[in-house]
Amino acid sequence: MSKRRNKPPRFADRFLSWFCKDELLEEVKGDLQEFYVEDRKLRSRWRADISYWYNVLHFLRPFAFKRKQQNSNTTIMYRSYFKYAWRGMRKHKAHTFLNLMSLSVGLASFIFIFIYIKGELSYDKFHEDSDRVHRVVIDLLESDGKVLPDATTPPALAYALKNDLPEVEATVRLFPNWGNKFLIGATEDKKFYEEGMIRTDSTFFEVFSFPFLHGDPSNALDAPDKMVITRSAALKYFNKENAIGETLTIYGQENQVKRISGVIEDVPINSHFKFDFLSRLDFGNIDQNWGFWNFYTYVKLGKGSGLEEFQSKLAPFYKTARPEQERYAPIYAQRLTDIHLTSNLKWELEANGSKDNIYIFGALALFVLLISCINYLNLTVADSLRRLKEVGVRKVFGAHKKSLISQFLIEALVTVLIAVIAGGILAEVLFKNLGDVLGREVSILQIENLKVFAGIAFIGLLFGIMAGLYPALHMSSFKVSNAVKGVVGSQGRSAKGLRKTLLVVQFAISTFMIVGTLVVFKQLKHVQNIDLGFSSEQVLVIENAQVTGNQKTFKSELAKLPNVSGVGASSGIVGGLNWTTTLGYPDGVLLNFVITEPEFIDVMDFEFVAGRNFSREFATDASGTNIIVNEQGLKELGLTLEDVGKSVPMSIQNDTIQNGVILGVVKDFHFANFKSEIKPFGFYFRDRTEGNLGVKFSTTNLTETLAQIESVWYEVANGAPFEHYFLDENFATLNAQESKLSSILLYLTALAVFIAFMGMFAMANMTIKDRLKEIAIRKVLGASVSGVSKMITQRFLILVLLANAIAIPLAYYMMQQWLEGFAYRTNIGFMMFVLALASTLGVAWITVGYQSMRAAIINPIKNLRQD
C-alpha cells in the first residue's frame, strides 16, 4: 500500500518520458519522484498529484526537448527542396518578381473587395434578434394608380400593429431630424449644432439592441425628459464616459432640458441609421394620427412568427384600420438586414448601398484574382518546360516521381506563401489610402478581418498546391530520354496550348473590365454634365438661419456685401430635403415642394417658361393657394400653359373645392438622382422665417467673402455656430454610388491590365529565350530585325484579337443591362470598344515588341555558341 501510495501520476511520467531527452530523463524523473514522496507526507494525494504535474510541465523548455534525428533522409530531402526553391527564386529574379507581384496584387485586390463586401452584407446583423425585426412601409398612391415607393409611414401605424396583430411583440417609431440641426449645449460656453438626433418611443431598446455602457435600457426612455447619448457625445459634452445624471439643453423657442439616462456605444458603421442622441417623442397624442407621414415604423415579431405569414396579414389589417379609404396603397414589411442593400425607397434614413454594386465588385474581385492566378499558372507551366533537362538529369540520378512532385509543390507553396504575405500588406495599404472611396475606415488587423485574411490565405495556399500540381505531375511523367534531350513531344505541346488558352482568357477579362470602366466613367460624366435646370454653383447654403434674431436684417446685411449678388430663404433645398403633398382636383398628384420666397427663386436661377415669380407687392402670392410649378408638375396636373395665371381647382376640404393660381411655370430641373425621371415640383411663398438661406456670390476673393458672411452671422446669431455648405457639393452626393463604383472600377481595371502586362511580358521573355537559336539562324540566313520582331509579335497579337472578340460582345450586353437602371443614360459608343481593343493590343505590342526587338538585334553568333 505504501508503494502504491507514493507512486506519482502514471500519465505525468509518460508525458515526461515522451518529451524529455534520454540523457536527462533518469535524473529528472528520480528527483521529481523524491519530491513527490516528501510531498505525500504533508499533503493529500490530489494536491501532491497537481504539484507533480506542475513540476513536469516546468520542464517544457527547449533544453529538455528531444531532438529528432538530424541526419534523417526525409528531413534532408525536404530541406534541400526548400533551399533549391529559394536559390531558384534568387537566380531567376525577374521571373520571380513578376510571378510574386501579379499574384500578390491579385490577392490584395480580392482581400480588399471581399472585406468591403463583407462589411456591406453585415448591416444591422449586430442586433440580437435582427432576424425578427422588420420595417413596415406604405407606398404612396397617385390618382392614376401609379405607385411611388416610400419609406415613411403615419404614426398611428405602429400603435395599430401592436394592438391588432398578435404576432407583433413590440413596435417602435423613429422621427429623425428631417434636415434640421439642433442647437444642444451642456453649458452656455459649450454648444454645438447636432443633426444626429432621433425622437422615438420608450420601446426603442425592446426592438434594437445597441449595447449600453451605463444605464438601464428597460427604463432609459420611460420619461419625456430622459435622453440616451453615445459614448462620443458624452466625451464631447462632459469629458467623461459616464454622464448619467448630467443634463443637456436643446435650445429653441422653448428650451428643453434633458437628463442623461443612458450612455451607449457609438452606433456601428454597419447600421442603416445613425444617431448620437435619443429622446422621447413629444408630439402629444399621435397614436390615432394617420395623416402625419414623417415616421419610420419597425416591428419585432414574436418567436416562431415568420415574415411571410405576417406579410399576408398586412393588407387586410390596413383595410380594417382605415375603412374610409377608397384605394389602398401597397403595405409590406422589409427585413431589417435587407434595408441597406435592397430598399432604396424615397426618404430612406441614410443613403443605401447597392446590391448590384456588390455583385459588380464581387465579380471584379474574382476577375482580378482569376487573372493573377492564370498568370501564375501560366508562368509556372512555362517555367517547368524550361526545366525539362533538369528533370531528366534528376531522373537519371535516381529521382522518383514522388520526389519530383514534392519538389515542385514545395516551390509553389513557397511562392504562394510569400505572395499571400505581400498581398496582405498591400491590402492594408489600400485600406489606408482608399478609406474615402469605401466610406469607412477598414483595417486587415481588425479581429473579424483577420479571420477573413486567414481564410483567404488558406485558400491561397490550397491554390498554390493545385497550381503546382499540374506542372509537377506533367514534368515528372516525361520519359528520361526525352527530358534529357529537351524534347517536349505531345505533352509539351499540350502545355503550350494551355498557356495560349490561359493568355486568351486573361486578356478577355482585361478587355471586359476596360469596357466596363469606360462605360461607368462615361455615364458618371454624362449625369454630371446634364443641365440641372438651375444654378447649383456659387451658391452657399447657410443652415439654421431661423436662429437669427431678425432674418430680414440678416439678409439685408448680407446683400450689402460686395461679392454677394442675392440672398433668399427656403424651408428646404433642391437636391436635398423637400416635402410632399397631394395637389389637384379631381385627380390628385403627389407634388414635391418647398416653402420659399421670391429672392430664393432668383438665387437658384430657375428659368421661367411661363408666368412670373412671387412678388411681395401682391399679398395673395403668400396666401398659400398660389404656387409655382415645374413643367412636369403642370403636365401631371392636367393643365397647359394657357392655364397659368388662372384660378384652377387644387384640392377639396370639407366637401368644398379649394382653388388656387399657377403663378408661373419653371423649366424642369433635377432634384433627385438620375436613376429616376423628373417628378412634379412646386414652390409656395410664405413671408416668414425659414431654416435655410441661399447666398449667391462671386468666386472672386472667396475666402474673404466667407469671412465677411461669417462676421455678419455672429452679429445676429446670438453665439450660435456658423453652419454652411456649398450647394454643388451637396448635389454631388446624389451620384455617390456611381462615383464609388467608378473609382473602384478604375483601380481594379488598372490592376488587371497591370497583371496582364506582367504576364505577357514574362511569357514573351520565356518564348524569346526558347527561340534564341532559331532567331540567330534566321538572321544568319538573311532575316531582317523587323521581320524577326514581326514573326514573334504577331502570334501574341492574334491571341489578343481573339480575346477581344470574346470579351467585347459580352461586355456590351452586360453594360447595356447596367445602364437600363438609369432614366438618363449615355450611349455605349463604338469608340469604347476601339479604345479597349487599342489598349490591349498596345500592351501586347509594347511588351512583346520591345523584347523581340532586343532579341533580334543581338549578335547571332553569341546565341549560336550557347549550349
mmCIF file of C-alpha atoms in Angstrom, residues 96-291:
data_model
loop_
_atom_site.group_PDB
_atom_site.id
_atom_site.type_symbol
_atom_site.label_atom_id
_atom_site.label_comp_id
_atom_site.label_asym_id
_atom_site.label_seq_id
_atom_site.Cartn_x
_atom_site.Cartn_y
_atom_site.Cartn_z
ATOM 1 C CA THR A 96 10.174 35.530 -59.573
ATOM 2 C CA PHE A 97 9.376 39.220 -59.230
ATOM 3 C CA LEU A 98 6.730 39.149 -61.963
ATOM 4 C CA ASN A 99 5.180 35.994 -60.553
ATOM 5 C CA LEU A 100 5.063 37.269 -56.993
ATOM 6 C CA MET A 101 3.917 40.750 -57.993
ATOM 7 C CA SER A 102 0.991 39.587 -60.120
ATOM 8 C CA LEU A 103 -0.185 37.045 -57.550
ATOM 9 C CA SER A 104 0.183 39.388 -54.566
ATOM 10 C CA VAL A 105 -1.635 42.220 -56.379
ATOM 11 C CA GLY A 106 -4.472 39.856 -57.276
ATOM 12 C CA LEU A 107 -4.730 38.588 -53.706
ATOM 13 C CA ALA A 108 -4.602 42.130 -52.311
ATOM 14 C CA SER A 109 -7.421 43.243 -54.619
ATOM 15 C CA PHE A 110 -9.523 40.236 -53.671
ATOM 16 C CA ILE A 111 -8.920 40.765 -49.935
ATOM 17 C CA PHE A 112 -9.751 44.469 -50.305
ATOM 18 C CA ILE A 113 -13.055 43.880 -52.114
ATOM 19 C CA PHE A 114 -14.023 40.800 -50.101
ATOM 20 C CA ILE A 115 -13.689 42.619 -46.778
ATOM 21 C CA TYR A 116 -15.604 45.601 -48.189
ATOM 22 C CA ILE A 117 -18.416 43.312 -49.412
ATOM 23 C CA LYS A 118 -18.426 41.520 -46.060
ATOM 24 C CA GLY A 119 -18.980 44.885 -44.372
ATOM 25 C CA GLU A 120 -21.846 45.767 -46.725
ATOM 26 C CA LEU A 121 -23.539 42.424 -46.100
ATOM 27 C CA SER A 122 -23.224 42.773 -42.309
ATOM 28 C CA TYR A 123 -25.572 45.770 -41.938
ATOM 29 C CA ASP A 124 -27.823 45.576 -38.867
ATOM 30 C CA LYS A 125 -26.884 41.979 -38.104
ATOM 31 C CA PHE A 126 -25.316 43.031 -34.804
ATOM 32 C CA HIS A 127 -28.776 43.322 -33.199
ATOM 33 C CA GLU A 128 -29.549 40.286 -31.043
ATOM 34 C CA ASP A 129 -32.882 39.486 -32.706
ATOM 35 C CA SER A 130 -32.187 41.024 -36.114
ATOM 36 C CA ASP A 131 -33.965 38.134 -37.844
ATOM 37 C CA ARG A 132 -37.213 39.066 -36.048
ATOM 38 C CA VAL A 133 -37.071 42.828 -36.675
ATOM 39 C CA HIS A 134 -38.725 44.317 -39.764
ATOM 40 C CA ARG A 135 -39.615 47.741 -41.090
ATOM 41 C CA VAL A 136 -43.202 48.251 -42.256
ATOM 42 C CA VAL A 137 -43.692 50.710 -45.122
ATOM 43 C CA ILE A 138 -46.684 52.002 -47.076
ATOM 44 C CA ASP A 139 -46.140 53.192 -50.633
ATOM 45 C CA LEU A 140 -47.807 56.343 -51.890
ATOM 46 C CA LEU A 141 -50.566 56.018 -54.459
ATOM 47 C CA GLU A 142 -51.233 58.642 -57.134
ATOM 48 C CA SER A 143 -54.584 59.332 -58.748
ATOM 49 C CA ASP A 144 -53.674 57.405 -61.881
ATOM 50 C CA GLY A 145 -52.868 54.344 -59.780
ATOM 51 C CA LYS A 146 -49.106 54.823 -60.061
ATOM 52 C CA VAL A 147 -47.253 53.564 -57.003
ATOM 53 C CA LEU A 148 -44.439 55.654 -55.503
ATOM 54 C CA PRO A 149 -42.323 53.606 -53.057
ATOM 55 C CA ASP A 150 -41.847 55.470 -49.781
ATOM 56 C CA ALA A 151 -40.143 54.553 -46.511
ATOM 57 C CA THR A 152 -42.211 56.825 -44.244
ATOM 58 C CA THR A 153 -45.486 55.975 -42.521
ATOM 59 C CA PRO A 154 -48.060 57.716 -40.297
ATOM 60 C CA PRO A 155 -47.537 57.375 -36.522
ATOM 61 C CA ALA A 156 -50.824 55.522 -35.962
ATOM 62 C CA LEU A 157 -49.480 52.516 -37.864
ATOM 63 C CA ALA A 158 -47.195 51.297 -35.052
ATOM 64 C CA TYR A 159 -49.952 51.640 -32.454
ATOM 65 C CA ALA A 160 -52.446 49.711 -34.597
ATOM 66 C CA LEU A 161 -49.973 46.945 -35.471
ATOM 67 C CA LYS A 162 -49.190 46.292 -31.808
ATOM 68 C CA ASN A 163 -52.848 46.176 -30.838
ATOM 69 C CA ASP A 164 -54.349 44.310 -33.793
ATOM 70 C CA LEU A 165 -51.765 41.680 -34.778
ATOM 71 C CA PRO A 166 -50.908 39.150 -32.027
ATOM 72 C CA GLU A 167 -47.578 38.092 -33.603
ATOM 73 C CA VAL A 168 -46.199 41.599 -33.106
ATOM 74 C CA GLU A 169 -44.155 41.532 -29.909
ATOM 75 C CA ALA A 170 -43.074 45.194 -29.947
ATOM 76 C CA THR A 171 -43.181 48.254 -32.203
ATOM 77 C CA VAL A 172 -41.180 51.456 -32.296
ATOM 78 C CA ARG A 173 -41.384 54.693 -34.274
ATOM 79 C CA LEU A 174 -38.455 56.833 -35.363
ATOM 80 C CA PHE A 175 -38.748 60.527 -36.105
ATOM 81 C CA PRO A 176 -35.400 61.813 -37.476
ATOM 82 C CA ASN A 177 -34.144 65.369 -37.692
ATOM 83 C CA TRP A 178 -35.555 65.885 -41.215
ATOM 84 C CA GLY A 179 -32.744 68.151 -42.277
ATOM 85 C CA ASN A 180 -32.779 70.249 -39.104
ATOM 86 C CA LYS A 181 -29.848 70.758 -36.805
ATOM 87 C CA PHE A 182 -30.490 71.041 -33.104
ATOM 88 C CA LEU A 183 -28.523 73.507 -31.026
ATOM 89 C CA ILE A 184 -27.538 71.438 -27.984
ATOM 90 C CA GLY A 185 -25.412 72.543 -25.054
ATOM 91 C CA ALA A 186 -24.145 71.371 -21.706
ATOM 92 C CA THR A 187 -23.293 74.942 -20.727
ATOM 93 C CA GLU A 188 -23.583 78.342 -22.388
ATOM 94 C CA ASP A 189 -19.963 78.031 -23.474
ATOM 95 C CA LYS A 190 -20.275 74.507 -24.875
ATOM 96 C CA LYS A 191 -22.990 74.472 -27.532
ATOM 97 C CA PHE A 192 -22.969 72.646 -30.866
ATOM 98 C CA TYR A 193 -25.326 72.098 -33.744
ATOM 99 C CA GLU A 194 -26.204 68.408 -33.960
ATOM 100 C CA GLU A 195 -28.025 66.523 -36.713
ATOM 101 C CA GLY A 196 -27.773 63.082 -35.104
ATOM 102 C CA MET A 197 -30.968 63.476 -33.095
ATOM 103 C CA ILE A 198 -33.761 60.897 -33.297
ATOM 104 C CA ARG A 199 -37.004 61.098 -31.367
ATOM 105 C CA THR A 200 -38.535 57.722 -30.643
ATOM 106 C CA ASP A 201 -40.739 55.624 -28.368
ATOM 107 C CA SER A 202 -39.840 54.178 -24.979
ATOM 108 C CA THR A 203 -39.816 50.732 -26.655
ATOM 109 C CA PHE A 204 -36.729 51.546 -28.753
ATOM 110 C CA PHE A 205 -34.441 49.184 -26.851
ATOM 111 C CA GLU A 206 -37.023 46.405 -26.908
ATOM 112 C CA VAL A 207 -36.582 46.288 -30.689
ATOM 113 C CA PHE A 208 -32.961 47.374 -31.177
ATOM 114 C CA SER A 209 -30.072 46.097 -29.056
ATOM 115 C CA PHE A 210 -27.469 48.839 -29.070
ATOM 116 C CA PRO A 211 -25.053 47.941 -26.237
ATOM 117 C CA PHE A 212 -25.294 50.055 -23.076
ATOM 118 C CA LEU A 213 -22.178 51.295 -21.307
ATOM 119 C CA HIS A 214 -24.084 52.991 -18.484
ATOM 120 C CA GLY A 215 -27.750 52.985 -17.572
ATOM 121 C CA ASP A 216 -30.648 50.543 -17.829
ATOM 122 C CA PRO A 217 -32.246 50.032 -21.272
ATOM 123 C CA SER A 218 -35.568 48.988 -19.716
ATOM 124 C CA ASN A 219 -36.253 52.487 -18.333
ATOM 125 C CA ALA A 220 -33.838 54.690 -20.285
ATOM 126 C CA LEU A 221 -36.639 56.456 -22.214
ATOM 127 C CA ASP A 222 -39.617 55.986 -19.896
ATOM 128 C CA ALA A 223 -39.988 59.724 -19.232
ATOM 129 C CA PRO A 224 -40.164 62.714 -21.644
ATOM 130 C CA ASP A 225 -37.189 64.460 -20.047
ATOM 131 C CA LYS A 226 -34.813 61.492 -20.427
ATOM 132 C CA MET A 227 -32.169 61.200 -23.134
ATOM 133 C CA VAL A 228 -29.749 58.484 -24.239
ATOM 134 C CA ILE A 229 -26.470 59.537 -25.841
ATOM 135 C CA THR A 230 -23.491 57.779 -27.375
ATOM 136 C CA ARG A 231 -20.010 57.496 -25.914
ATOM 137 C CA SER A 232 -18.678 60.141 -28.344
ATOM 138 C CA ALA A 233 -21.406 62.607 -27.332
ATOM 139 C CA ALA A 234 -20.674 62.013 -23.643
ATOM 140 C CA LEU A 235 -16.976 62.726 -24.122
ATOM 141 C CA LYS A 236 -17.736 65.736 -26.316
ATOM 142 C CA TYR A 237 -20.049 67.462 -23.839
ATOM 143 C CA PHE A 238 -18.906 66.176 -20.431
ATOM 144 C CA ASN A 239 -15.328 64.956 -20.986
ATOM 145 C CA LYS A 240 -16.247 61.630 -19.420
ATOM 146 C CA GLU A 241 -17.921 58.424 -20.469
ATOM 147 C CA ASN A 242 -20.321 58.007 -17.554
ATOM 148 C CA ALA A 243 -22.634 61.010 -17.978
ATOM 149 C CA ILE A 244 -25.629 59.527 -16.105
ATOM 150 C CA GLY A 245 -27.494 62.311 -14.286
ATOM 151 C CA GLU A 246 -25.961 65.133 -16.330
ATOM 152 C CA THR A 247 -28.231 67.458 -18.327
ATOM 153 C CA LEU A 248 -28.250 68.794 -21.875
ATOM 154 C CA THR A 249 -30.318 71.730 -23.140
ATOM 155 C CA ILE A 250 -31.943 71.741 -26.571
ATOM 156 C CA TYR A 251 -32.219 75.418 -27.493
ATOM 157 C CA GLY A 252 -35.240 76.710 -29.400
ATOM 158 C CA GLN A 253 -38.268 78.911 -28.967
ATOM 159 C CA GLU A 254 -38.762 76.969 -25.752
ATOM 160 C CA ASN A 255 -35.599 75.429 -24.350
ATOM 161 C CA GLN A 256 -35.857 71.760 -23.366
ATOM 162 C CA VAL A 257 -33.674 70.329 -20.597
ATOM 163 C CA LYS A 258 -32.919 66.609 -20.951
ATOM 164 C CA ARG A 259 -31.487 64.365 -18.249
ATOM 165 C CA ILE A 260 -28.979 61.760 -19.409
ATOM 166 C CA SER A 261 -30.360 58.328 -18.508
ATOM 167 C CA GLY A 262 -28.110 56.115 -20.606
ATOM 168 C CA VAL A 263 -24.825 56.040 -22.499
ATOM 169 C CA ILE A 264 -24.414 53.526 -25.325
ATOM 170 C CA GLU A 265 -21.531 52.542 -27.555
ATOM 171 C CA ASP A 266 -21.179 54.616 -30.707
ATOM 172 C CA VAL A 267 -23.575 53.372 -33.366
ATOM 173 C CA PRO A 268 -21.706 50.883 -35.582
ATOM 174 C CA ILE A 269 -20.870 51.901 -39.119
ATOM 175 C CA ASN A 270 -22.941 48.960 -40.362
ATOM 176 C CA SER A 271 -26.224 50.334 -39.034
ATOM 177 C CA HIS A 272 -28.682 51.671 -41.629
ATOM 178 C CA PHE A 273 -29.387 54.656 -39.396
ATOM 179 C CA LYS A 274 -27.020 56.605 -37.160
ATOM 180 C CA PHE A 275 -27.585 58.879 -34.180
ATOM 181 C CA ASP A 276 -25.859 60.410 -31.184
ATOM 182 C CA PHE A 277 -28.952 61.486 -29.228
ATOM 183 C CA LEU A 278 -32.196 59.636 -28.490
ATOM 184 C CA SER A 279 -35.135 61.390 -26.869
ATOM 185 C CA ARG A 280 -38.828 60.604 -26.395
ATOM 186 C CA LEU A 281 -41.432 61.571 -28.973
ATOM 187 C CA ASP A 282 -43.188 64.724 -27.768
ATOM 188 C CA PHE A 283 -45.982 65.351 -30.317
ATOM 189 C CA GLY A 284 -48.904 64.730 -27.972
ATOM 190 C CA ASN A 285 -51.450 62.051 -28.880
ATOM 191 C CA ILE A 286 -50.325 60.729 -32.256
ATOM 192 C CA ASP A 287 -51.475 57.131 -31.846
ATOM 193 C CA GLN A 288 -54.622 57.842 -33.914
ATOM 194 C CA ASN A 289 -52.967 60.128 -36.464
ATOM 195 C CA TRP A 290 -52.976 58.615 -39.991
ATOM 196 C CA GLY A 291 -52.003 61.813 -41.802
#
